Coordinates of C-alpha atoms in Angstrom, one line a residue:
Q182 CA -0.1 0.0 0.1
V183 CA 1.3 3.5 -1.0
T184 CA 0.6 6.5 1.2
V185 CA 1.4 10.2 0.0
V186 CA 0.9 13.1 2.3
E187 CA 1.6 16.6 1.1
S188 CA 2.1 19.6 3.4
G189 CA 3.4 23.1 3.6
G190 CA 0.7 25.0 2.0
G191 CA -1.3 27.8 3.2
L192 CA -2.2 31.3 2.9
V193 CA 0.8 33.6 1.7
Q194 CA 1.3 37.0 0.2
A195 CA 2.5 37.8 -3.3
G196 CA 6.3 37.8 -3.2
D197 CA 6.6 35.4 -0.5
S198 CA 8.2 31.7 -0.5
V199 CA 6.8 28.4 0.3
R200 CA 8.4 25.0 0.9
L201 CA 5.9 22.1 0.0
T202 CA 6.8 18.7 1.5
C203 CA 5.7 15.2 0.2
V204 CA 6.2 12.2 2.5
V205 CA 5.9 8.9 0.7
S206 CA 5.4 5.5 2.0
V207 CA 6.3 3.1 -0.9
S208 CA 8.7 0.1 -1.3
A209 CA 11.8 1.0 -3.1
F210 CA 11.0 4.8 -3.0
S211 CA 14.6 5.5 -4.6
N212 CA 13.6 3.6 -7.8
H213 CA 10.8 6.0 -8.4
A214 CA 10.8 9.4 -10.3
M215 CA 8.8 12.0 -8.4
A216 CA 7.0 15.1 -9.6
W217 CA 4.8 17.9 -8.5
F218 CA 1.6 19.0 -10.3
R219 CA -0.8 21.6 -9.6
Q220 CA -4.6 22.1 -9.9
A221 CA -5.9 25.6 -10.1
P222 CA -9.3 26.9 -9.6
G223 CA -11.3 26.7 -12.6
Q224 CA -8.9 24.8 -14.8
A225 CA -10.1 23.6 -18.0
P226 CA -11.0 20.0 -18.7
G227 CA -8.2 18.1 -19.7
K228 CA -5.7 20.5 -18.1
E229 CA -6.7 19.8 -14.7
H230 CA -3.1 18.7 -13.5
E231 CA -0.5 21.0 -14.7
F232 CA 3.0 19.7 -14.6
V233 CA 5.3 21.8 -12.3
A234 CA 8.5 20.0 -11.7
A235 CA 9.9 16.4 -11.8
I236 CA 13.0 14.7 -10.3
T237 CA 14.7 11.6 -11.4
R238 CA 15.3 8.7 -8.9
S239 CA 18.6 9.7 -7.7
G240 CA 17.9 13.4 -7.8
E241 CA 20.5 13.9 -10.4
N242 CA 18.2 15.4 -13.0
K243 CA 15.4 17.8 -12.5
Y244 CA 12.9 19.4 -14.9
V245 CA 10.8 22.4 -14.3
A246 CA 8.0 23.7 -16.4
N247 CA 9.0 26.7 -18.4
S248 CA 6.5 28.9 -16.6
Y249 CA 8.1 28.1 -13.3
K250 CA 11.9 28.2 -14.3
G251 CA 13.8 30.4 -11.9
R252 CA 11.1 30.4 -9.4
V253 CA 10.7 26.7 -8.3
T254 CA 13.2 24.0 -7.1
I255 CA 12.5 20.5 -6.6
S256 CA 14.5 18.2 -4.6
R257 CA 14.3 14.8 -2.7
D258 CA 15.7 12.9 0.4
N259 CA 15.6 9.2 -0.4
A260 CA 16.6 8.1 3.1
K261 CA 13.7 10.2 4.4
M262 CA 11.2 9.2 1.5
M263 CA 10.6 12.9 1.0
V264 CA 10.1 15.2 -1.9
Y265 CA 10.1 19.1 -1.7
L266 CA 9.1 21.9 -3.8
Q267 CA 10.6 25.2 -2.9
M268 CA 8.5 28.1 -4.5
D269 CA 9.9 31.7 -4.6
S270 CA 8.4 35.0 -5.5
L271 CA 4.9 33.8 -5.3
K272 CA 2.3 35.3 -7.4
P273 CA -1.6 35.2 -7.1
D274 CA -1.6 33.0 -10.2
D275 CA 0.2 30.4 -8.3
T276 CA -2.9 29.8 -6.2
A277 CA -3.6 26.0 -6.6
V278 CA -3.6 22.7 -4.9
Y279 CA -0.2 21.2 -5.4
S280 CA -0.1 17.3 -5.5
C281 CA 2.9 14.9 -5.4
A282 CA 3.0 12.0 -7.7
G283 CA 5.4 8.9 -8.2
G284 CA 6.2 6.5 -10.7
P285 CA 8.7 4.4 -12.6
S286 CA 10.0 7.2 -14.7
Y287 CA 10.0 10.9 -15.4
S288 CA 7.0 12.4 -17.1
T289 CA 5.2 15.6 -17.6
S290 CA 1.9 13.7 -17.6
W291 CA -0.2 13.3 -14.5
S292 CA -1.5 9.9 -15.7
S293 CA 2.0 8.4 -16.3
Y294 CA 2.4 8.2 -12.6
D295 CA 1.4 5.5 -10.5
Y296 CA 0.4 7.2 -7.4
W297 CA -0.6 10.5 -6.2
G298 CA -1.5 12.5 -3.0
Q299 CA -4.5 14.5 -2.2
G300 CA -2.4 17.7 -2.4
T301 CA -1.7 20.8 -0.3
Q302 CA -3.4 24.0 -1.1
V303 CA -1.5 27.2 -1.7
I304 CA -3.4 30.6 -1.7
V305 CA -1.4 33.6 -2.6
S306 CA -3.0 37.0 -1.9
S307 CA -2.1 40.2 -3.6

């Protein structure tokens, strides 16, 4: 059984930073690529889960969506089975539920991952 629990969200002001944490309970966590997705209010059908960032098994390679480059950093701690998303210079458009996902290989597609969490909400006020 796999459990995924995200935390670290909340109400912040524009310009602030937030660090999201994903704790995963799964066998062989270090064999899984991990990613963060977001689901913003009123997102169009088919685009409900927008790719934010992904990290390979060892953490050596990281991928960040173009719209987040320079503001977002993904990292992981395989010993603790945790994944992090550092978000800086937050904007109101960053308001969304951020979810963690894991699977056998890197992908920007939500459905390519094997397990997901319920997410943690980030609300950015102007």
